[in-house]
Coordinates of C-alpha atoms and ligand atoms in Angstrom, one line a residue:
Chain A
X13 CA 0.0 0.0 0.0
X14 CA 1.0 3.6 -0.4
X15 CA 3.2 4.9 2.4
X16 CA 1.4 6.9 5.0
X17 CA 2.4 10.6 4.7
X18 CA 4.9 12.0 7.1
X19 CA 4.1 15.0 9.2
X20 CA 6.9 16.8 7.3
X21 CA 5.2 16.1 3.9
X22 CA 1.9 17.4 5.2
X23 CA 3.6 20.4 6.6
X24 CA 5.3 21.1 3.3
X25 CA 2.0 20.9 1.6
X26 CA 0.2 23.4 3.8
X27 CA 2.8 26.1 4.1
X28 CA 1.8 29.5 5.5
X29 CA 2.0 31.1 2.1
X30 CA -0.5 28.7 0.7
X31 CA -2.9 29.2 3.5
X32 CA -2.4 33.0 3.1
X33 CA -3.4 32.8 -0.6
X34 CA -6.3 30.5 0.3
X35 CA -7.7 32.9 2.8
X36 CA -6.7 36.2 1.1
X37 CA -6.8 35.3 -2.6
X38 CA -5.2 37.9 -4.9
X39 CA -7.0 38.9 -8.1
X40 CA -10.2 37.2 -7.2
X41 CA -13.3 38.7 -8.8
X42 CA -14.4 39.7 -12.2
X43 CA -12.9 42.0 -14.8
X44 CA -15.0 44.7 -16.3
X45 CA -13.7 44.0 -19.7
X46 CA -12.2 40.7 -20.6
X47 CA -10.8 39.5 -23.9
X48 CA -11.0 35.8 -23.1
X49 CA -12.5 33.7 -20.4
X50 CA -12.6 30.1 -19.5
X51 CA -14.2 27.9 -16.9
X52 CA -12.9 24.5 -15.7
X53 CA -14.2 22.0 -13.3
X54 CA -12.8 19.0 -11.5
X55 CA -15.8 16.6 -11.8
X56 CA -14.4 14.3 -9.2
X57 CA -14.5 16.9 -6.4
X58 CA -16.6 19.7 -7.7
X59 CA -13.9 22.3 -7.5
X60 CA -14.4 25.0 -10.1
X61 CA -12.4 28.0 -11.4
X62 CA -13.4 30.7 -13.8
X63 CA -10.8 32.9 -15.3
X64 CA -11.0 36.2 -17.2
X65 CA -8.1 37.6 -19.1
X66 CA -7.4 41.0 -20.6
X67 CA -4.6 41.4 -23.2
X68 CA -2.5 44.3 -24.3
X69 CA -0.8 43.2 -27.5
X70 CA 1.2 40.1 -26.6
X71 CA 0.9 40.6 -22.9
X72 CA -1.6 39.5 -20.2
X73 CA -2.3 42.9 -18.7
X74 CA -4.9 41.8 -16.3
X75 CA -6.7 38.7 -15.1
X76 CA -9.1 37.7 -12.4
X77 CA -10.3 34.3 -11.1
X78 CA -13.5 33.2 -9.5
X79 CA -14.8 29.9 -8.1
X80 CA -14.3 27.7 -5.1
X81 CA -12.3 24.8 -4.0
X82 CA -9.7 23.4 -1.7
X83 CA -6.7 25.4 -0.4
X84 CA -4.4 23.9 -3.0
X85 CA -6.6 24.9 -6.0
X86 CA -7.4 28.3 -4.7
X87 CA -3.9 29.2 -3.6
X88 CA -2.5 27.9 -6.9
X89 CA -5.0 30.2 -8.8
X90 CA -4.2 33.2 -6.7
X91 CA -0.4 32.7 -7.1
X92 CA -0.7 32.1 -10.8
X93 CA -2.6 35.3 -11.4
X94 CA -0.1 37.2 -9.3
X95 CA 2.8 35.7 -11.3
X96 CA 1.6 36.0 -14.9
X97 CA 0.0 39.4 -14.6
X98 CA 2.0 41.7 -16.9
X99 CA 3.9 38.9 -18.6
X100 CA 4.1 38.1 -22.3
X101 CA 2.3 34.9 -23.4
X102 CA 5.6 33.2 -24.4
X103 CA 7.0 33.9 -20.9
X104 CA 3.8 32.4 -19.5
X105 CA 4.1 29.3 -21.6
X106 CA 7.6 28.8 -20.2
X107 CA 6.4 29.2 -16.6
X108 CA 3.5 26.8 -17.2
X109 CA 5.8 24.2 -18.6
X110 CA 8.1 24.5 -15.7
X111 CA 5.3 24.4 -13.2
X112 CA 3.9 21.3 -14.8
X113 CA 7.3 19.7 -14.5
X114 CA 7.4 20.6 -10.9
X115 CA 4.0 19.0 -10.3
X116 CA 4.9 15.7 -12.0
X117 CA 8.3 15.6 -10.3
X118 CA 10.2 15.9 -13.6
X119 CA 13.7 17.2 -13.7
X120 CA 14.0 20.8 -15.0
X121 CA 17.0 22.9 -15.8
X122 CA 15.0 26.1 -15.9
X123 CA 15.6 28.6 -13.1
X124 CA 13.3 27.9 -10.2
X125 CA 13.2 31.5 -9.2
X126 CA 11.0 32.2 -12.3
X127 CA 8.2 30.3 -10.5
X128 CA 8.1 32.9 -7.8
X129 CA 5.5 32.1 -5.1
X130 CA 4.5 28.9 -7.0
X131 CA 7.5 27.2 -5.5
X132 CA 5.5 26.9 -2.3
X133 CA 3.4 24.3 -4.1
X134 CA 6.3 22.0 -4.7
X135 CA 5.1 19.7 -1.9
X136 CA 2.0 18.9 -4.0
X137 CA 4.1 16.6 -6.2
X138 CA 4.3 14.1 -3.4
X139 CA 0.5 13.9 -3.4
X140 CA -0.6 12.6 -6.8
X141 CA -4.3 12.8 -5.8
X142 CA -3.9 16.6 -5.4
X143 CA -1.8 17.5 -8.4
X144 CA -5.0 18.1 -10.4
X145 CA -6.1 20.7 -7.8
X146 CA -2.9 22.6 -8.3
X147 CA -3.2 22.5 -12.1
X148 CA -6.8 23.5 -12.3
X149 CA -6.2 27.3 -12.7
X150 CA -3.5 26.6 -15.2
X151 CA -5.9 24.6 -17.3
X152 CA -8.3 27.5 -17.3
X153 CA -5.4 29.9 -18.3
X154 CA -4.4 27.5 -21.1
X155 CA -7.9 27.5 -22.5
X156 CA -8.2 31.3 -22.3
X157 CA -4.9 31.7 -24.1
X158 CA -5.9 29.2 -26.7
X159 CA -9.1 31.2 -27.3
X160 CA -7.0 34.2 -27.8
X161 CA -4.7 32.7 -30.4
X162 CA -7.5 31.5 -32.7
Chain B
X136 CA -37.1 -2.6 13.4
X137 CA -36.8 -3.6 17.1
X138 CA -33.5 -2.9 18.6
X139 CA -31.9 -3.8 21.8
X140 CA -30.2 -0.8 23.6
X141 CA -26.8 0.2 22.2
X142 CA -25.2 -0.5 25.6
X143 CA -25.7 -4.2 25.1
X144 CA -23.2 -4.2 22.3
X145 CA -19.6 -3.3 22.6
X146 CA -18.4 -0.8 20.0
X147 CA -16.0 -3.4 18.9
X148 CA -17.1 -6.7 17.4
X149 CA -13.4 -7.7 17.2
X150 CA -13.6 -8.7 13.6
X151 CA -10.6 -6.9 12.2
X152 CA -8.6 -10.1 12.1
X153 CA -11.0 -11.4 9.5
X154 CA -10.1 -8.7 7.0
X155 CA -6.7 -9.3 5.3
X156 CA -6.3 -5.8 4.1
X157 CA -6.8 -4.4 7.6
X158 CA -4.4 -7.1 9.0
X159 CA -1.8 -6.1 6.4
X160 CA -2.2 -2.4 7.3
X161 CA -2.5 -2.4 11.1
X162 CA -2.3 1.4 11.3
X163 CA -5.0 2.0 8.8
X164 CA -8.3 3.5 10.0
X165 CA -10.7 2.7 7.2
X166 CA -13.7 5.0 7.5
X167 CA -15.0 4.9 3.9
X168 CA -17.3 1.9 3.9
X169 CA -20.1 3.8 2.4
X170 CA -18.0 4.0 -0.8
X171 CA -16.9 0.4 -0.6
X172 CA -16.4 -2.1 2.2
X173 CA -13.3 -4.2 2.9
X174 CA -13.6 -8.0 2.2
X175 CA -13.3 -10.7 4.8
X176 CA -11.1 -13.7 4.1
X177 CA -14.1 -16.0 3.7
X178 CA -15.2 -14.0 0.6
X179 CA -11.7 -14.1 -0.9
X180 CA -11.6 -17.8 -0.2
X181 CA -15.0 -18.4 -1.9
X182 CA -13.8 -16.6 -5.0
X183 CA -10.7 -18.6 -5.2
X184 CA -12.5 -21.8 -4.4
X185 CA -15.0 -21.2 -7.3
X186 CA -12.2 -20.8 -9.8
X187 CA -10.2 -23.7 -8.4
X188 CA -13.0 -26.2 -8.2
X189 CA -16.1 -25.1 -10.1
X190 CA -15.1 -22.9 -13.0
X191 CA -16.9 -23.4 -16.2
X192 CA -19.5 -21.4 -18.1
X193 CA -22.8 -21.8 -16.3
X194 CA -25.9 -22.9 -18.2
X195 CA -23.8 -23.9 -21.3
X196 CA -22.0 -27.2 -21.0
X197 CA -23.3 -30.7 -20.9
X198 CA -20.6 -31.9 -18.6
X199 CA -20.4 -32.2 -14.9
X200 CA -18.1 -29.2 -14.3
X201 CA -20.5 -26.9 -16.0
X202 CA -23.3 -28.3 -14.0
X203 CA -21.4 -27.6 -10.9
X204 CA -20.8 -24.0 -11.9
X205 CA -24.5 -23.6 -12.7
X206 CA -25.4 -25.1 -9.3
X207 CA -22.9 -22.7 -7.5
X208 CA -24.4 -19.8 -9.3
X209 CA -27.9 -20.9 -8.5
X210 CA -27.2 -21.5 -4.9
X211 CA -25.6 -18.1 -4.5
X212 CA -28.8 -16.5 -5.8
X213 CA -31.0 -18.5 -3.4
X214 CA -28.7 -17.6 -0.5
X215 CA -28.6 -13.9 -1.3
X216 CA -32.4 -13.9 -1.9
X217 CA -32.9 -15.5 1.5
X218 CA -30.7 -12.8 3.1
X219 CA -32.8 -10.0 1.6
X220 CA -36.2 -11.7 2.4
X221 CA -37.1 -12.7 -1.1
X222 CA -38.9 -16.1 -1.1
X223 CA -39.1 -16.3 -4.9
X224 CA -35.4 -16.2 -5.7
X225 CA -36.0 -16.0 -9.5
X226 CA -37.0 -12.4 -8.8
X227 CA -33.4 -11.5 -7.9
X228 CA -31.6 -10.5 -11.0
X229 CA -27.8 -10.3 -10.7
X230 CA -26.4 -7.0 -12.0
X231 CA -23.0 -5.2 -11.7
X232 CA -24.5 -3.2 -8.8
X233 CA -27.0 -0.7 -7.9
X234 CA -26.3 1.6 -10.8
X235 CA -27.1 -1.2 -13.3
X236 CA -30.2 -2.3 -11.4
X237 CA -31.7 1.2 -11.5
X238 CA -30.8 1.7 -15.2
X239 CA -32.4 -1.7 -15.9
X240 CA -35.7 -0.5 -14.4
X241 CA -35.5 3.0 -16.1
X242 CA -34.8 1.4 -19.4
X243 CA -36.9 -1.8 -19.4
X244 CA -39.9 -0.6 -17.4
X245 CA -39.6 3.2 -18.0
X246 CA -39.3 3.3 -21.7
X247 CA -42.3 1.0 -22.1
X248 CA -44.6 2.6 -19.5
X249 CA -43.8 6.3 -19.3
X250 CA -45.4 8.6 -21.8
X251 CA -45.4 12.2 -22.6
X252 CA -47.0 14.3 -19.8
X253 CA -46.4 11.6 -17.2
X254 CA -44.4 12.5 -14.1
X255 CA -41.3 10.9 -12.4
X256 CA -40.4 11.8 -8.8
X257 CA -37.0 11.5 -7.2
X258 CA -35.7 13.1 -4.1
X259 CA -33.0 15.8 -3.6
X260 CA -30.9 13.4 -1.5
X261 CA -30.6 10.7 -4.2
X262 CA -27.3 9.4 -5.5
X263 CA -26.6 10.3 -9.1
X264 CA -27.3 6.6 -9.9
X265 CA -30.8 7.1 -8.7
X266 CA -31.3 10.5 -10.2
X267 CA -29.7 10.8 -13.6
X268 CA -31.3 7.6 -15.1
X269 CA -34.8 9.0 -14.3
X270 CA -33.9 12.5 -15.5
X271 CA -32.7 11.0 -18.8
X272 CA -35.8 8.8 -19.0
X273 CA -38.1 11.8 -18.4
X274 CA -36.3 13.7 -21.2
X275 CA -36.6 10.8 -23.6
X276 CA -40.3 10.3 -23.0
X277 CA -41.2 13.9 -22.6
X278 CA -42.2 13.3 -19.0
X279 CA -42.0 15.8 -16.2
X280 CA -39.1 15.2 -13.8
X281 CA -39.8 16.4 -10.3
X282 CA -37.5 16.6 -7.3
X283 CA -38.8 16.2 -3.8
X284 CA -37.3 18.7 -1.4
X285 CA -35.8 17.9 2.0
X286 CA -36.4 19.2 5.5
X287 CA -33.6 21.4 6.9
X288 CA -32.2 18.4 8.8
X289 CA -31.8 16.4 5.7
X290 CA -34.9 14.1 5.7
X291 CA -37.4 13.6 2.9
X292 CA -40.1 16.3 3.3
X293 CA -43.2 14.1 3.3
X294 CA -45.6 17.0 2.9
X295 CA -43.7 18.2 -0.1
X296 CA -43.7 14.6 -1.5
X297 CA -47.5 14.4 -0.9
X298 CA -47.9 17.6 -2.9
X299 CA -45.9 16.2 -5.8
X300 CA -48.0 13.0 -6.2
X301 CA -50.9 12.8 -8.5
X302 CA -52.5 10.4 -11.0
X303 CA -49.8 11.3 -13.7
X304 CA -47.0 10.1 -11.4
X305 CA -45.6 6.9 -12.9
X306 CA -42.4 6.3 -11.0
X307 CA -41.3 7.3 -7.5
X308 CA -37.6 6.6 -6.9
X309 CA -35.9 7.2 -3.6
X310 CA -33.0 5.9 -1.5
X311 CA -33.6 3.8 1.5
X312 CA -30.6 5.4 3.2
X313 CA -28.7 8.4 2.0
X314 CA -25.1 7.8 1.2
X315 CA -24.2 11.4 1.8
X316 CA -26.0 12.1 5.1
X317 CA -26.9 8.6 6.4
X318 CA -30.6 9.5 6.7
X319 CA -32.7 6.4 7.1
X320 CA -35.9 7.1 5.2
X321 CA -39.4 6.0 6.4
X322 CA -40.0 3.6 3.6
X323 CA -43.4 2.3 4.9
X324 CA -44.7 5.8 5.1
X325 CA -43.4 6.7 1.7
X326 CA -45.0 3.6 0.2
X327 CA -48.3 4.3 1.9
X328 CA -48.4 7.9 0.6
X329 CA -47.5 6.8 -3.0
X330 CA -50.0 4.0 -3.1
X331 CA -52.7 6.2 -1.7
X332 CA -52.3 9.0 -4.3
X333 CA -50.9 7.3 -7.4
X334 CA -50.6 4.1 -9.3
X335 CA -46.9 4.7 -9.6
X336 CA -44.2 2.1 -9.2
X337 CA -41.9 2.5 -6.2
X338 CA -38.1 2.0 -6.9
X339 CA -35.9 1.8 -3.8
X340 CA -32.1 2.4 -4.0
X341 CA -30.9 0.0 -1.3
X342 CA -27.1 0.5 -1.8
X343 CA -26.8 1.8 1.7
X344 CA -29.4 -0.2 3.5
X345 CA -28.7 -3.8 2.5
X346 CA -25.2 -3.7 4.1
X347 CA -26.3 -2.1 7.4
X348 CA -29.5 -3.5 8.8
X349 CA -32.1 -6.3 8.2
X350 CA -34.0 -5.8 5.0
X351 CA -36.8 -8.0 3.9
X352 CA -37.9 -7.1 0.3
X353 CA -41.2 -9.0 0.6
X354 CA -42.3 -6.7 3.4
X355 CA -40.8 -3.4 2.2
X356 CA -43.8 -2.5 0.1
X357 CA -41.8 -1.4 -3.0
X358 CA -41.8 -2.8 -6.5
X359 CA -38.0 -2.7 -7.1
X360 CA -35.0 -2.7 -4.8
X361 CA -31.4 -2.4 -6.1
X362 CA -28.2 -3.1 -4.1
X363 CA -24.4 -3.5 -4.6
X364 CA -22.4 -6.4 -3.3
X365 CA -19.2 -4.5 -2.8
X366 CA -20.7 -2.3 -0.1
X367 CA -21.7 -5.3 1.9
X368 CA -18.4 -7.2 2.2
X369 CA -18.8 -8.8 -1.2
X370 CA -16.7 -8.4 -4.4
X371 CA -16.9 -5.5 -6.8
X372 CA -18.9 -6.0 -10.0
X373 CA -21.8 -7.9 -8.5
X374 CA -25.1 -6.7 -7.1
X375 CA -28.8 -7.2 -7.7
X376 CA -32.1 -5.9 -8.6
X377 CA -35.1 -7.4 -6.9
X378 CA -38.5 -7.0 -8.5
X379 CA -42.0 -8.2 -8.1
X380 CA -42.6 -11.2 -10.4
X381 CA -45.6 -9.9 -12.3
X382 CA -43.7 -6.7 -13.2
X383 CA -40.5 -8.5 -14.2
X384 CA -42.5 -10.9 -16.3
X385 CA -44.3 -8.0 -18.1
X386 CA -41.1 -6.2 -18.9
X387 CA -39.0 -6.5 -22.0
X388 CA -35.4 -7.5 -21.7
X389 CA -32.8 -4.9 -20.8
X390 CA -29.9 -6.4 -22.8
X391 CA -30.1 -9.2 -25.4
X392 CA -27.7 -11.9 -26.2
X393 CA -26.8 -15.4 -25.0
X394 CA -28.6 -17.1 -22.0
X395 CA -31.5 -14.7 -22.1
X396 CA -33.3 -16.3 -25.1
X397 CA -35.7 -19.1 -25.3
X398 CA -35.7 -19.5 -29.1
X399 CA -34.1 -17.5 -31.8
X400 CA -35.9 -17.6 -35.1
X401 CA -34.5 -15.8 -38.1
X402 CA -37.1 -13.1 -37.8
X403 CA -37.8 -12.9 -34.1
X404 CA -36.7 -14.2 -30.7
X405 CA -38.6 -15.4 -27.6
X406 CA -37.3 -14.8 -24.1
X407 CA -36.1 -17.1 -21.4
X408 CA -37.8 -17.2 -18.1
X409 CA -36.8 -15.2 -15.0
X410 CA -34.2 -14.5 -13.9
X411 CA -32.3 -15.4 -17.1
X412 CA -34.4 -13.0 -19.2
X413 CA -32.5 -10.1 -17.6
X414 CA -29.1 -11.7 -17.5
X415 CA -27.7 -11.6 -21.0
X416 CA -24.2 -13.1 -21.5
X417 CA -21.9 -15.1 -19.3
X418 CA -22.9 -14.2 -15.7
X419 CA -20.5 -13.1 -13.0
X420 CA -20.8 -16.4 -11.3
X421 CA -17.7 -16.3 -9.2
X422 CA -18.6 -12.9 -7.7
X423 CA -22.1 -14.1 -7.0
X424 CA -20.6 -17.0 -5.0
X425 CA -18.4 -14.4 -3.3
X426 CA -21.4 -12.3 -2.4
X427 CA -23.2 -15.3 -1.0
X428 CA -20.2 -15.9 1.3
X429 CA -20.4 -12.2 2.4
X430 CA -24.1 -12.5 3.3
X431 CA -23.4 -15.7 5.2
X432 CA -20.7 -13.8 7.1
X433 CA -23.1 -11.0 7.9
X434 CA -25.8 -13.4 9.0
X435 CA -23.4 -15.1 11.3
X436 CA -22.8 -11.7 13.0
X437 CA -26.5 -11.0 12.8
X438 CA -27.8 -7.9 11.1
X439 CA -29.4 -6.6 14.3
X440 CA -26.0 -6.7 15.8
X441 CA -24.4 -5.0 12.8
X442 CA -26.9 -2.1 13.2
X443 CA -26.4 -1.9 16.9
X444 CA -22.7 -1.9 16.6
X445 CA -22.8 1.0 14.1
X446 CA -25.2 2.9 16.3
X447 CA -22.8 2.5 19.2
X448 CA -19.9 3.8 17.1
X449 CA -22.0 6.6 15.7
X450 CA -23.2 8.0 19.0
X451 CA -19.6 7.8 20.3
X452 CA -18.2 9.6 17.2
X453 CA -21.0 12.1 17.2
X454 CA -20.3 13.1 20.8
X455 CA -16.6 13.5 20.1
X456 CA -17.0 15.5 16.9
X457 CA -19.7 17.8 18.3
X458 CA -17.2 18.9 20.9
X459 CA -14.8 20.2 18.3
X460 CA -15.1 24.0 17.8
X461 CA -16.0 24.9 14.2
X462 CA -17.1 21.4 13.3
X463 CA -20.5 21.1 11.7
X464 CA -22.4 17.8 11.2
X465 CA -25.0 17.5 8.5
X466 CA -28.2 15.5 8.5
X467 CA -30.7 14.3 11.1
X468 CA -29.9 13.3 14.7
X469 CA -27.5 10.3 15.1
X470 CA -30.4 8.0 16.1
X471 CA -32.0 8.5 12.7
X472 CA -28.9 7.9 10.7
X473 CA -27.0 4.8 9.6
X474 CA -23.3 4.7 10.2
X475 CA -22.5 7.9 8.2
X476 CA -21.1 11.2 9.5
X477 CA -21.0 14.0 7.1
X478 CA -19.3 17.1 8.3
X479 CA -17.3 20.3 7.6
X480 CA -14.6 22.0 9.7
X481 CA -14.5 25.8 9.7
X482 CA -13.0 27.0 6.4
X483 CA -10.9 23.9 5.9
X484 CA -12.0 22.4 2.6
X485 CA -13.0 18.7 2.9
X486 CA -10.3 17.7 0.5
X487 CA -7.6 19.3 2.5
X488 CA -9.1 17.7 5.6
X489 CA -9.0 14.3 3.8
X490 CA -5.4 14.8 2.8
X491 CA -4.4 15.7 6.4
X492 CA -6.4 12.7 7.8
X493 CA -4.7 10.5 5.2
X494 CA -1.4 11.6 6.8
X495 CA -2.7 10.1 10.0
X496 CA -3.7 6.8 8.4
X497 CA -7.4 7.7 8.3
X498 CA -9.4 7.1 5.1
X499 CA -12.4 9.3 4.7
X500 CA -14.3 10.5 1.7
X501 CA -14.3 14.2 0.7
X502 CA -16.4 15.6 -2.1
X503 CA -20.0 15.8 -3.3
X504 CA -20.6 12.0 -2.7
X505 CA -22.3 11.7 -6.1
X506 CA -25.1 13.8 -4.7
X507 CA -24.6 17.3 -6.3
X508 CA -28.3 18.2 -6.0
X509 CA -28.1 17.6 -2.3
X510 CA -24.8 19.6 -2.0
X511 CA -26.5 22.6 -3.7
X512 CA -29.3 22.5 -1.2
X513 CA -26.9 22.2 1.8
X514 CA -25.1 25.1 0.1
X515 CA -21.7 23.5 0.5
X516 CA -19.5 22.4 -2.4
X517 CA -18.4 19.3 -0.5
X518 CA -18.4 17.6 2.8
X519 CA -16.1 15.2 4.6
X520 CA -17.7 11.9 5.3
X521 CA -16.7 9.2 7.8
X522 CA -18.6 5.9 7.5
X523 CA -18.5 2.9 9.8
X524 CA -18.9 -0.8 9.4
X525 CA -18.5 -4.1 11.2
X526 CA -14.7 -3.9 11.5
X527 CA -14.5 -0.4 12.9
X528 CA -13.9 0.2 16.6
X529 CA -13.2 3.1 19.0
X530 CA -9.6 3.4 18.0
X531 CA -10.8 4.5 14.5
X532 CA -12.8 7.3 16.2
X533 CA -9.8 8.3 18.2
X534 CA -7.7 8.5 15.1
X535 CA -10.4 10.5 13.3
X536 CA -10.6 13.0 16.2
X537 CA -6.8 13.3 16.4
X538 CA -6.6 13.9 12.6
X539 CA -9.3 16.6 12.8
X540 CA -7.4 18.3 15.6
X541 CA -4.3 18.2 13.5
X542 CA -6.1 19.8 10.6
X543 CA -7.3 22.6 13.0
X544 CA -3.7 23.1 14.0
X545 CA -2.3 23.2 10.5
X546 CA -5.0 25.7 9.5
X547 CA -4.1 27.9 12.4
X548 CA -7.2 27.4 14.6
X549 CA -6.8 27.8 18.4
X550 CA -6.3 24.5 20.2
X551 CA -9.5 23.1 21.8
Ligands
PLP760 C1 -27.1 5.5 -2.3 C2 -26.3 4.9 -3.4 N1 -26.9 4.6 -4.5 C3 -26.2 4.1 -5.6 C4 -24.8 3.9 -5.5 C5 -24.2 3.3 -6.7 O1 -23.7 2.1 -6.4 P1 -22.7 1.3 -7.5 O2 -21.6 2.3 -7.8 O3 -22.2 0.1 -6.7 O4 -23.5 0.9 -8.6 C6 -24.2 4.2 -4.3 C7 -22.7 4.0 -4.2 O5 -21.9 4.6 -4.6 C8 -24.9 4.7 -3.3 O6 -24.3 5.0 -2.1

């Protein structure tokens, strides 16, 4: 059977920064004028995230998220919006790839610092059942960016 | 149901040693039996024994081994029918589980008997398996789909139900016991109401009742009753649908193929008798034999004792959990519930709670429990659910409470 989790692993999962983003989410709400939006659900648990994005040329100039869910999904959404706001879509693609690697525990030679607050989610990789929660907001962002590029 | 006082039964039946998975994981506190139960060794042995001594395709071979397989399968049906109070065992159709049993009725009875303008009633506490098939049937037939509301403490609102019933009502489907809240529904009262006001058929989802207290189909007063073997110590992939003979005989088959035919002409086919008419293809004989061993095991404990044991655990758990600041329990009072405790803890999301409890070796379910209509009415996206069965004891409650306190600590709540 799967190993029981150690207290250290649980502690690494629920760091203060994550609980802070869970309880005081950044960029939560709706945009007055959005260029693209997406909604994703995790049918297994009912978590849902809506995302609205505004672009300025190649750049995500503003974005907000809505929805509800567990600490991991909400903190991940909050941190993601904080990190990608003001970035070019190709920079965002690179961060997304790196974050996905972090979640599946894959080696990456990219600079970790580029993940900013998202590094606090590294503990999630040890909990395969929760990786989906951490990726939910990113799936919404990916859909919104895809809408934009068609 | 007459019950002896809880105090006569210890909250520990000392059965853990019968369950290999629990023996192999001595630190595991399995509190998710409403999702699926663990299996006692006698069930695993029965499966192996069937394959080692009786395996052949039932009903098909003209040799002794096939006859033996057929006989094992038949005896399993008789034994399980006896356990559920069905005298006419041909009225027990083996299915994959509750979901298939309910879909069978929706399809074979519903498609033939529900017409445009008719009405189908379900309740807001039903599992998706007893909700969606009826919703889809209503859409296909142009019937009205009506959802019975609940009382604030999570019981079927009988006045509301009475208001929904009329001569156009063709089907009333409800669960005997709610998997999300544990509510034990007053089946006799519901049946009386429905019979009084309608000519509707009554379909009972027994997934959460057959495992937990004595059930006698012949005196339930419903037309169909579906259950799942895997929730009552049996294997996955086997369960049953019990129906009244005259209704099953009047119905067309659900699936067609081998075993269920009487004679296949080039231009038409006639059907085999019950129960075969509804069991197309090679049956899951080994699992039926496994389920028969499970009900034998339950009968040896005694279903009254199973219920009393769960009540004792429930009232102990309820007391401990109620004392935790910020913890909210959903559903009716403990005495009106089966061994299910649905709860939330402050602003800790149930998934996070389940992950933290997992860290303490405690398995609970977190989510919508396949009952999204209910969750909407409770106005929560999810709850945490601990559910008890014969192998649980007070140490499981201790671990549950310790895990919840740990979650409070991690989420920065003041110690209690
Ligand atoms: C009340 C209820 N109905 C139906 C089901 C569906 O049972 P199964 O998945 O075994 O078909 C379940 C179990 O998940 C249940 O608890």
